[in-house]
Coordinates of C-alpha atoms in Angstrom, one line a residue:
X1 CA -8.9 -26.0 -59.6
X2 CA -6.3 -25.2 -62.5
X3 CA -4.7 -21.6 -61.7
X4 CA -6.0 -21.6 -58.5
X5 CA -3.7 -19.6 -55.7
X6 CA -3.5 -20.2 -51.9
X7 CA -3.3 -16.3 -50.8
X8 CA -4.0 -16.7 -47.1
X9 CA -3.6 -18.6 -44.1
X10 CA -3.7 -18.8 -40.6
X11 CA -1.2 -17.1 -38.6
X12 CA 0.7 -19.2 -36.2
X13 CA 0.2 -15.9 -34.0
X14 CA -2.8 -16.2 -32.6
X15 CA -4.5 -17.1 -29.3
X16 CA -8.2 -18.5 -28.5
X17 CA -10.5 -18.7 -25.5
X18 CA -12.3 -21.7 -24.8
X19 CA -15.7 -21.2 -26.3
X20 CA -18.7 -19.4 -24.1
X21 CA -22.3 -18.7 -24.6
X22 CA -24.1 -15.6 -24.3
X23 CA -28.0 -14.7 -24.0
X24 CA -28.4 -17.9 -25.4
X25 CA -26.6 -17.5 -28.8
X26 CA -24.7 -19.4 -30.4
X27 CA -21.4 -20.0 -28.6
X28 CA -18.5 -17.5 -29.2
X29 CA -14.4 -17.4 -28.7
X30 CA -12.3 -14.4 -28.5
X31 CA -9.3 -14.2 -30.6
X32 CA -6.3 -12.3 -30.1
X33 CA -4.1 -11.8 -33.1
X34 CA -0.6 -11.4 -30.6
X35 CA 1.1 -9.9 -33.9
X36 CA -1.3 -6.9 -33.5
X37 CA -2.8 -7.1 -30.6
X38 CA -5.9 -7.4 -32.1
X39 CA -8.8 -8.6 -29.9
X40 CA -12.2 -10.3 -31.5
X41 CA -15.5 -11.6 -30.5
X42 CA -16.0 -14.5 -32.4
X43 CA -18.9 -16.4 -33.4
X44 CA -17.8 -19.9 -32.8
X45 CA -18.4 -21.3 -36.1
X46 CA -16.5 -18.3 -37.9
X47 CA -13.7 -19.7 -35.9
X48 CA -14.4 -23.6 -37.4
X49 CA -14.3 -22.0 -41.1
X50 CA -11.0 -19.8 -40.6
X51 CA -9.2 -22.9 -38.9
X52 CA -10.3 -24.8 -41.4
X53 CA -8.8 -22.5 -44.5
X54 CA -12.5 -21.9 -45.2
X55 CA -11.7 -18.4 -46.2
X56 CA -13.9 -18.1 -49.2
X57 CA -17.0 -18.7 -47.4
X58 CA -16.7 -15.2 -45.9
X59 CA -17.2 -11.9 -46.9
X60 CA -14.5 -10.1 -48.4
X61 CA -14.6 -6.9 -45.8
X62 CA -14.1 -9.1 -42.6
X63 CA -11.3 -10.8 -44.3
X64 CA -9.5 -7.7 -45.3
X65 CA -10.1 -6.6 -41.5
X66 CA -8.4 -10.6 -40.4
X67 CA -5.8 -9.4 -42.6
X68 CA -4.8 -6.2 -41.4
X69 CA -5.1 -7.9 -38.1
X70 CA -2.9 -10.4 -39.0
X71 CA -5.3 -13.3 -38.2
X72 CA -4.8 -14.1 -42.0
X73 CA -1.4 -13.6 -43.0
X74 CA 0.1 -14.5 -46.9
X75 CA 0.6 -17.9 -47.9
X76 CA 4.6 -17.6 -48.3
X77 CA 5.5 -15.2 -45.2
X78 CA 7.6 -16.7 -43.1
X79 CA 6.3 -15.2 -40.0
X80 CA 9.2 -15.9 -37.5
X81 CA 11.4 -13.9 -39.7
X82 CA 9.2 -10.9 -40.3
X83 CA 8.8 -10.6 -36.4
X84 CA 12.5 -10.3 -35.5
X85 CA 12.7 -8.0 -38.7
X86 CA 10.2 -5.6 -37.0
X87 CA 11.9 -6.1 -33.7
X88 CA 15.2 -5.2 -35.4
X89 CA 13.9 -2.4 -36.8
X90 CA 12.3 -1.1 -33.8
X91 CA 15.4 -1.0 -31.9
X92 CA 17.2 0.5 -34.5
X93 CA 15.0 3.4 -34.9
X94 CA 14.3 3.4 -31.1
X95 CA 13.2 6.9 -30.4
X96 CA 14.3 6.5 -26.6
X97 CA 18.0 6.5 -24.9
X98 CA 17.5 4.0 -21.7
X99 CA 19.7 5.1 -19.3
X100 CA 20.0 3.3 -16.4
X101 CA 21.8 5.0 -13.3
X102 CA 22.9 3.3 -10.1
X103 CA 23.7 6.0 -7.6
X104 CA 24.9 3.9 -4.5
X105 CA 26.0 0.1 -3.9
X106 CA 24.4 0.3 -0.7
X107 CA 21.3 -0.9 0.4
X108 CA 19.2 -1.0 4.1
X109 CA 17.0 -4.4 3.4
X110 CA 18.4 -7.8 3.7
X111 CA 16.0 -9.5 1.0
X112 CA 16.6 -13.7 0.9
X113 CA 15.6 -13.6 -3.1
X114 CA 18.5 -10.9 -3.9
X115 CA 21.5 -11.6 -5.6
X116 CA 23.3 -8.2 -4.7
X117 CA 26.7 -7.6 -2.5
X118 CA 25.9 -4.2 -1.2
X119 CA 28.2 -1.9 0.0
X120 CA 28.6 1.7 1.0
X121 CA 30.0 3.1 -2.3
X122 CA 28.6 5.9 -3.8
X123 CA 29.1 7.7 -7.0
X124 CA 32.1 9.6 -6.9
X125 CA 32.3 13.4 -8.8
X126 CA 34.8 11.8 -10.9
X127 CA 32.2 9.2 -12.2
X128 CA 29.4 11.7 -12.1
X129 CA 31.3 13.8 -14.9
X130 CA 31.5 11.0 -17.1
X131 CA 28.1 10.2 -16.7
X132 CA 27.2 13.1 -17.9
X133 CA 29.4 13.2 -21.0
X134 CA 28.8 9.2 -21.8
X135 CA 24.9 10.5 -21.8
X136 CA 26.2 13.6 -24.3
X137 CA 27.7 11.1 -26.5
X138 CA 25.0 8.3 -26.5
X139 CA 22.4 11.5 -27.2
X140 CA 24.6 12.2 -30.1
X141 CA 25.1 9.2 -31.6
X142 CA 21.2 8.7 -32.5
X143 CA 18.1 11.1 -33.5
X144 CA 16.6 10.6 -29.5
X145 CA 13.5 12.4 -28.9
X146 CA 13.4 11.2 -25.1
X147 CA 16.2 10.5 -22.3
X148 CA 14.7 8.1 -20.1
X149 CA 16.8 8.1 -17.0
X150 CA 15.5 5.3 -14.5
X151 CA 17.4 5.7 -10.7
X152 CA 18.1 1.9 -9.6
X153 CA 19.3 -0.1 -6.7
X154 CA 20.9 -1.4 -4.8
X155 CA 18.3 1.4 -2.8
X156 CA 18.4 4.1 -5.4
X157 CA 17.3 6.7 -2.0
X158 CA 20.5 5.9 -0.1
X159 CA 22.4 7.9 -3.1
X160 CA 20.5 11.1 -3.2
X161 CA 23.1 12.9 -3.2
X162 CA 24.2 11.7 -6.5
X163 CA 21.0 12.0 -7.9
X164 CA 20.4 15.4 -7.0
X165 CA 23.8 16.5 -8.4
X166 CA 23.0 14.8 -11.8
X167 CA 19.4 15.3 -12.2
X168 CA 20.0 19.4 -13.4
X169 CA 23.1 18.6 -15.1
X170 CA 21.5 15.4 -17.2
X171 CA 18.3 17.8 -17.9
X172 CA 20.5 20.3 -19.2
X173 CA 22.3 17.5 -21.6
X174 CA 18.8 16.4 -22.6
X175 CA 17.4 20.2 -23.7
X176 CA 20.8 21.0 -25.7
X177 CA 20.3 17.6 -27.7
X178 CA 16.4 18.6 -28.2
X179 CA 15.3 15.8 -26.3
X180 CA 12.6 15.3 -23.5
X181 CA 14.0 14.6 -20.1
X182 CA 12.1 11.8 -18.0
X183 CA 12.7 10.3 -15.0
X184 CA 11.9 6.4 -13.3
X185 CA 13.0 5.3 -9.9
X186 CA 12.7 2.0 -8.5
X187 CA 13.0 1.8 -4.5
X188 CA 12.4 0.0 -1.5
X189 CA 10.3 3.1 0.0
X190 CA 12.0 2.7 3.4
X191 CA 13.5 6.0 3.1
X192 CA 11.1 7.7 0.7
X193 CA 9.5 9.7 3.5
X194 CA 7.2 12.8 2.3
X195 CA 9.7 15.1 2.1
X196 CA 12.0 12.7 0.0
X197 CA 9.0 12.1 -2.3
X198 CA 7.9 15.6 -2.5
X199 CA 11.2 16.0 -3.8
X200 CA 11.4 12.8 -6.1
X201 CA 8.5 14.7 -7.4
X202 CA 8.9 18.1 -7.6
X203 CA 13.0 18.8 -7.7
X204 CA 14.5 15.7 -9.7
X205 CA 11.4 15.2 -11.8
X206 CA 10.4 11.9 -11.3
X207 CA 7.3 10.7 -12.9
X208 CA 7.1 7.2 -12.2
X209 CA 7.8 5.7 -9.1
X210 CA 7.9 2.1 -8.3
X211 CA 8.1 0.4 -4.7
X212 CA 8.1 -3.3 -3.9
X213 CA 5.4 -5.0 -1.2
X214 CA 5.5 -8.7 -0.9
X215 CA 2.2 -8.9 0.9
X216 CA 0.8 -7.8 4.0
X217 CA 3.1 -7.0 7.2
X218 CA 3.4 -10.6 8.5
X219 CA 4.8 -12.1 4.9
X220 CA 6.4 -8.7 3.5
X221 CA 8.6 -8.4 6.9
X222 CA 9.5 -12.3 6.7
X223 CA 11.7 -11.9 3.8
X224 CA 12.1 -7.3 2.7
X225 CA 13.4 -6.9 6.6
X226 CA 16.7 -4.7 7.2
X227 CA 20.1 -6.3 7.6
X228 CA 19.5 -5.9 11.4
X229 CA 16.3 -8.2 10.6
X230 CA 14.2 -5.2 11.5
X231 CA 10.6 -4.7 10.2
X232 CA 9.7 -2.2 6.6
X233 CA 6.1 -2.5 5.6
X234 CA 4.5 -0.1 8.0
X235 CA 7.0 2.2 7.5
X236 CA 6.7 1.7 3.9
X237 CA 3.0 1.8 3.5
X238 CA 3.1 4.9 5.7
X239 CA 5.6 6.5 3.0
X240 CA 3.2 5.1 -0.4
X241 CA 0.0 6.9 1.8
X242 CA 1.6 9.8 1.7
X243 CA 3.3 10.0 -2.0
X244 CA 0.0 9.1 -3.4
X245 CA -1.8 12.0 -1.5
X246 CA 0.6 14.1 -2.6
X247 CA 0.8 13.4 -5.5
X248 CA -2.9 13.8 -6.0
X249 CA -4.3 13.9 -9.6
X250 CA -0.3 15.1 -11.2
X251 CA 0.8 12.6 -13.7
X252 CA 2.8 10.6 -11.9
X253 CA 3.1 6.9 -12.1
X254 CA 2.9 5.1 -9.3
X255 CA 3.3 1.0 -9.0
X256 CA 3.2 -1.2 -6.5
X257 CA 5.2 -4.9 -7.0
X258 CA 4.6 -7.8 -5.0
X259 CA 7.5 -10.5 -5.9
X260 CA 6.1 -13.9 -5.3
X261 CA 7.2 -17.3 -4.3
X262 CA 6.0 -20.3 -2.4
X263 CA 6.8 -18.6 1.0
X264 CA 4.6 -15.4 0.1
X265 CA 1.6 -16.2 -1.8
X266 CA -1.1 -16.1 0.1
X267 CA -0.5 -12.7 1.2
X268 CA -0.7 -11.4 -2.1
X269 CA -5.5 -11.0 -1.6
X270 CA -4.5 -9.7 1.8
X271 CA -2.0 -7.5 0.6
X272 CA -4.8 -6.0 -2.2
X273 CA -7.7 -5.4 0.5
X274 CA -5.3 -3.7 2.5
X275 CA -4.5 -1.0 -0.2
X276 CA -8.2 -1.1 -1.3
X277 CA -8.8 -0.2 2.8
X278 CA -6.6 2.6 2.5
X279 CA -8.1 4.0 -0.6
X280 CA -5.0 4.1 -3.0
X281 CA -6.4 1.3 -5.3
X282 CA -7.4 3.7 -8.0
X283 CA -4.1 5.4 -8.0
X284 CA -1.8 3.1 -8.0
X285 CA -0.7 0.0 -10.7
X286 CA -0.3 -3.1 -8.9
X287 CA 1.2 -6.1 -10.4
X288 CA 2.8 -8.8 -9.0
X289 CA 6.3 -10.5 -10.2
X290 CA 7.6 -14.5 -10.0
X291 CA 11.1 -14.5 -8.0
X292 CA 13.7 -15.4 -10.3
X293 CA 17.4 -16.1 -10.3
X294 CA 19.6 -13.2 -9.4
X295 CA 23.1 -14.7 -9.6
X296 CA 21.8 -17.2 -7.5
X297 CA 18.8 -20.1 -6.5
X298 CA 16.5 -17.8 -5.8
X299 CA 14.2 -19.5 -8.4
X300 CA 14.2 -22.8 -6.5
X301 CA 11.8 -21.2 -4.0
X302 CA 9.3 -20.3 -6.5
X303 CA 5.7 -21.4 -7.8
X304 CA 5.8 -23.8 -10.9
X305 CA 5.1 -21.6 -14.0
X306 CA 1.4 -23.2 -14.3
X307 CA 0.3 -22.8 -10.4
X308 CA 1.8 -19.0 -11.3
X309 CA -0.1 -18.6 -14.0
X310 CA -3.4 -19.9 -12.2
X311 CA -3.1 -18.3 -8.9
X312 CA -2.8 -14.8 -11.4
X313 CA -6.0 -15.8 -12.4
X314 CA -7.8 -15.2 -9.2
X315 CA -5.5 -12.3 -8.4
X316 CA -6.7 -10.6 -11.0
X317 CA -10.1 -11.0 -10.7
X318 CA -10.2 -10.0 -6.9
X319 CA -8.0 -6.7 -8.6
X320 CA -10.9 -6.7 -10.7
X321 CA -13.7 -6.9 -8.3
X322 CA -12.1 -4.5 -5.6
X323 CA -11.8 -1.6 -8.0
X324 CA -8.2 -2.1 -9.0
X325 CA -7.0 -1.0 -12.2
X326 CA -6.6 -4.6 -14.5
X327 CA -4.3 -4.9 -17.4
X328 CA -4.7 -8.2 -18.9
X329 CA -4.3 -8.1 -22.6
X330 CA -0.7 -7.3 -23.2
X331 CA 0.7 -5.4 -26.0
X332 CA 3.2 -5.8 -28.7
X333 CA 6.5 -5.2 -27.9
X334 CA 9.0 -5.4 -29.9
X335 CA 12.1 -4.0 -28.2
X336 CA 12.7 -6.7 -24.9
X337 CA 14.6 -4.7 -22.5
X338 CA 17.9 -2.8 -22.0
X339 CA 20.4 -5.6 -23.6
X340 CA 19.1 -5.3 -26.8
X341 CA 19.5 -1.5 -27.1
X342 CA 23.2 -0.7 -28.7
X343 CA 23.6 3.2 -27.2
X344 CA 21.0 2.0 -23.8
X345 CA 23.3 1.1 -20.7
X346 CA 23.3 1.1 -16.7
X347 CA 25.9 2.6 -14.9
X348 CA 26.7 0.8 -11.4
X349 CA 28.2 3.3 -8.4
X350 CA 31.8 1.8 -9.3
X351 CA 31.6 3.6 -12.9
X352 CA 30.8 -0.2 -14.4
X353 CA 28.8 0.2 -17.3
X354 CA 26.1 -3.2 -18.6
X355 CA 23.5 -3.8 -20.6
X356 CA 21.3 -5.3 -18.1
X357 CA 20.2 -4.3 -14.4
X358 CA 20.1 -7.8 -13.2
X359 CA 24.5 -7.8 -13.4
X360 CA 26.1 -5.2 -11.3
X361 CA 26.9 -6.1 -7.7
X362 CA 26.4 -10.0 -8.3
X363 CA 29.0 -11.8 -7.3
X364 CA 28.2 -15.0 -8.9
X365 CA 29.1 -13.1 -12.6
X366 CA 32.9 -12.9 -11.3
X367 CA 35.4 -10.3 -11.2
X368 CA 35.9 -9.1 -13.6
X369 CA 32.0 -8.9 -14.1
X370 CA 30.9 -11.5 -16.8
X371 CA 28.4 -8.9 -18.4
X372 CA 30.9 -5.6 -17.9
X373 CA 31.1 -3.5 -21.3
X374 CA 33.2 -1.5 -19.4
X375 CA 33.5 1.3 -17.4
X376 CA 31.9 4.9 -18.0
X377 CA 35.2 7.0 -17.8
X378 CA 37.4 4.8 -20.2
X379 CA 33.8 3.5 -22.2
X380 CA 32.7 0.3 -23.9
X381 CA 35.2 -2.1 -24.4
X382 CA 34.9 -5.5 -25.7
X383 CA 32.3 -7.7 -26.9
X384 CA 30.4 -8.6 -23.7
X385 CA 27.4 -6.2 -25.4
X386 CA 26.8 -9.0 -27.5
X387 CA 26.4 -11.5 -24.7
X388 CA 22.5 -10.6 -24.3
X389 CA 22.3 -7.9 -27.5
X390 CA 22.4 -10.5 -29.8
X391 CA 19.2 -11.7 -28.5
X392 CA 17.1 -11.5 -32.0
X393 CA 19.8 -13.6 -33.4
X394 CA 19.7 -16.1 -31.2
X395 CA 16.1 -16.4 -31.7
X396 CA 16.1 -17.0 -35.4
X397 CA 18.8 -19.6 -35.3
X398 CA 16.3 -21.7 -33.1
X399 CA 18.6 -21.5 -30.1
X400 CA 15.9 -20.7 -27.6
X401 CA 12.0 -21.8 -27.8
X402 CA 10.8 -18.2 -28.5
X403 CA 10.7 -19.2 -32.4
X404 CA 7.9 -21.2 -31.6
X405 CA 5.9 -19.5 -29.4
X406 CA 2.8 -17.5 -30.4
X407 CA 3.0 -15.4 -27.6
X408 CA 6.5 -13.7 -29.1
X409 CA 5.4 -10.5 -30.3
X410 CA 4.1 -9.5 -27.1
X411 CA 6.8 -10.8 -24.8
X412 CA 9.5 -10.5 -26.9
X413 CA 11.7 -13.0 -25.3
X414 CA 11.1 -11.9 -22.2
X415 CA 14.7 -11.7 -20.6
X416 CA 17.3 -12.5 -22.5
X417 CA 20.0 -13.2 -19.4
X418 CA 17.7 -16.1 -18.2
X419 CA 17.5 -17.7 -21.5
X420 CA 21.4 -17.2 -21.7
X421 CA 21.8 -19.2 -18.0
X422 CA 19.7 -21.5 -19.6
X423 CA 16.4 -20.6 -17.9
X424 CA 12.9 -19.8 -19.3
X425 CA 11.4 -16.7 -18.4
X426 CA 7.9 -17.3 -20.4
X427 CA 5.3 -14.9 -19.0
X428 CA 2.7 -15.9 -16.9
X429 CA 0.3 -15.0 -19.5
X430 CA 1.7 -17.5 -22.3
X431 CA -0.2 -20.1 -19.6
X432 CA -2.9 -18.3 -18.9
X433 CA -4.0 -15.9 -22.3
X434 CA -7.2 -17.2 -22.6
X435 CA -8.4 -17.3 -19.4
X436 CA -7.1 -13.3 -19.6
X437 CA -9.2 -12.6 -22.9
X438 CA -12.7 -14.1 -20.9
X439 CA -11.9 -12.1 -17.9
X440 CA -11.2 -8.9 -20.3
X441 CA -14.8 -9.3 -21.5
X442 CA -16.0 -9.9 -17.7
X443 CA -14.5 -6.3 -16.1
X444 CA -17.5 -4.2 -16.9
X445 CA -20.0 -6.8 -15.3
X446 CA -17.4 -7.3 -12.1
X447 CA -16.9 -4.0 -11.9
X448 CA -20.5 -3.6 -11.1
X449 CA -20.6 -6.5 -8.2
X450 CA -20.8 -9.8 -10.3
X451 CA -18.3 -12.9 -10.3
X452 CA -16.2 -13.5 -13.1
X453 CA -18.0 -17.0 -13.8
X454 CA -21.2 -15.3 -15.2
X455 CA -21.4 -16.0 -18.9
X456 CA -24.3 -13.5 -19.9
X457 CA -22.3 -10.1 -18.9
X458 CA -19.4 -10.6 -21.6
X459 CA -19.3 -7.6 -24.1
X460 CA -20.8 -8.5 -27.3
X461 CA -18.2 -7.8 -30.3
X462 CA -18.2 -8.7 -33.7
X463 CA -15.1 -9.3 -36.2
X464 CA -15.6 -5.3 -36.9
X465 CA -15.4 -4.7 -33.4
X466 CA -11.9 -5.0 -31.4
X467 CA -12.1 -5.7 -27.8
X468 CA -12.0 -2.0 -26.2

């Protein structure tokens, strides 16, 4: 037609479900709009018309809803582009100063998987100062409303000294720059007994904790043993039990990881009745993490991306049906990590500063350190920042696949140093999204005893009606 305009199409952001019936309806698909994170019920014809360009056959509210949704996105956009526009501007207005602090070099386990030379270093008073001023300056050099300060391993517990030194002085930098002070730890839990985590909790104001468990005793001792090849996990659980009960109902973030390969996956359902037995299920978030590289082959051991992303499935669902809290549909995110942040760094017990935690203490990166920016007394030096901070770049000049992925704006690349060794570190849920978005509509009917097959318990949603 003369003067006709194409205003819409189909964004290339989008993922389906296979279709489903329901109280013998028409079938249905759920649609989730990844640039949003927009979740629909669909009826499965609506579907037909909007992959066919059939725009016009509907009514004008529901397509000003796709559009805000970004299921229908303008003709011209180039959507790519606009993504890592966001993401650029994201990290430059980033209200949060990541700071990453590595208190010792030493660790007590003897994991296979890690890439880490451990030693007994630990931060000296010299290097504690300059902390403290390199976290004055970083405050300074953008409008931060948060300082979030993550303790990090090696065992982040074996330096508490260092931590209990910085954590008044790092609060105090904080308040005089008007920002919040929060606190992260990652740790093994061998030595967070419940005095240490009464005082993770109560003196250095900790408010998320997270602490590794790669299945039940017989796999999790197999490979998270001490250098002396002696057992953890009771001695681990035992410490969890006892931060979660004291802890109580404070808000404080506890997770549990299970990392995952070939050698420890069928502990993982074990591993998730045991903390259902011992009544921490509610209070904890469990999630459970593919082995990787690390400076080394750790990643050789591991489960092919799509047996991953299927044996996720049916974790998930036993999470699901055991009471667990499930978090299946992920959001946006626009800024990927640490290396992508220009004033976010880690600080290793030698005073070596990086933009990534996956770096320090790996000997495979060389010495010098491949990744160093520097150190924290003398500051950033050279251009190793750009290494991984480049990432968005990288992305928009079609180096990596991300460009073409639809899952993008909600992994954002996911690492950055794995695409750079020439790895790819898709999420699990790139493979297996819409098997997520049916089990999303199953939870309330699981929840209450029935199997994540049944077809007549999904929630009924319309376009008007996101996902909950």
């Amino acid at each position: 037609m003369e003067g006709f305009v194409i205003m819409d199409k189909l964004s290339s952001y989008l993922v389906i479900s296979p279709p489903f019936l329901q109280d013998n309806e028409p079938s249905s698909v759920i649609l989730f709009a990844t640039r949003t994170g927009a979740t629909y019920q669909l009826p499965r014809a609506t579907w037909e018309k909007l992959s066919n360009n059939e725009f016009s056959a509907m009514p004008d509210s529901m397509l000003t809803e796709l559009r805000q949704a970004k299921v229908l996105v303008p003709y011209e956009e180039n959507e790519l582009r606009t993504i890592l526009n966001e993401n650029r501007n994201a990290i430059e207005n980033n209200k949060h100063l990541n700071y990453v602090i590595q208190p010792t070099a030493h660790c007590q386990l003897g994991c296979g998987y890690c890439g880490q030379q451990h030693s007994r270093v630990q931060l000296s008073e010299i290097n504690e100062q300059a902390i403290v001023e390199d976290v004055r300056r970083r405050l300074a050099a953008g409008k931060f409303a948060e300082l979030n300060l993550c303790w990090f391993g090696a065992e982040p517990l074996a330096g508490m000294r260092g931590m209990r030194s910085l954590t008044p002085l790092l609060k105090r930098v904080a308040e005089a720059a008007g920002s919040e002070y929060r606190a992260s730890i990652i740790t093994n839990g061998l030595a967070m007994s419940p005095s240490v985590g009464a005082e993770l909790v109560d003196d250095l104001h900790v408010v998320s904790i997270t602490v590794s468990l790669d299945g039940t005793a017989a796999y999790h001792d197999a490979r998270r043993h001490t250098k002396m090849g002696r057992a953890t996990y009771n001695r681990i659980l035992a410490n969890l039990l006892s931060l979660v009960a004291a802890v109580g109902e404070r808000p404080v973030e506890i997770k549990v990881r299970c990392n995952v390969d070939r050698e420890n996956a069928d502990g993982v359902i074990p591993l998730l009745h045991e903390l259902h037995e011992r009544g921490i299920h509610r209070r904890i978030q469990f999630y459970v993490a593919p082995i990787h590289g690390w400076g080394n082959d750790a990643h050789l051991r591991s489960l092919g991306p799509e047996e991953f992303a299927e044996l996720e499935i049916a974790w998930l669902c036993e999470m699901a049906m055991l009471g667990f809290n499930v978090s299946l549909i992920p959001a946006v995110q626009r800024v990927v990590c640490l290396a992508v942040q220009p004033q976010a760094a880690l600080v290793d017990a030698h005073g070596g500063l990086f933009n990534c935690t996956e770096v320090s203490y790996v000997p495979a990166y060389g010495d010098p350190n491949t990744y160093s920016l520097g150190n924290v007394r003398q500051g950033e030096s050279g251009s190793a920042r750009a290494l991984l901070g480049n990432f968005n770049d990288e992305v928009e000049a079609g180096r990596y696949d991300c460009g073409s992925c639809r899952m993008l704006p909600v992994c954002g690349g996911a690492c950055p140093k794995e695409w750079d060794e020439g790895r790819k570190p898709c999420p699990s849920a790139k493979r297996n999204m819409p098997e997520r978005l049916l089990l999303a509509m199953a939870l309330p009917r699981i929840a209450a005893g029935g199997t994540p097959t049944d077809a007549d318990h999904l929630r009924r949603r319309s376009v008007a009606a996101p996902l909950a």
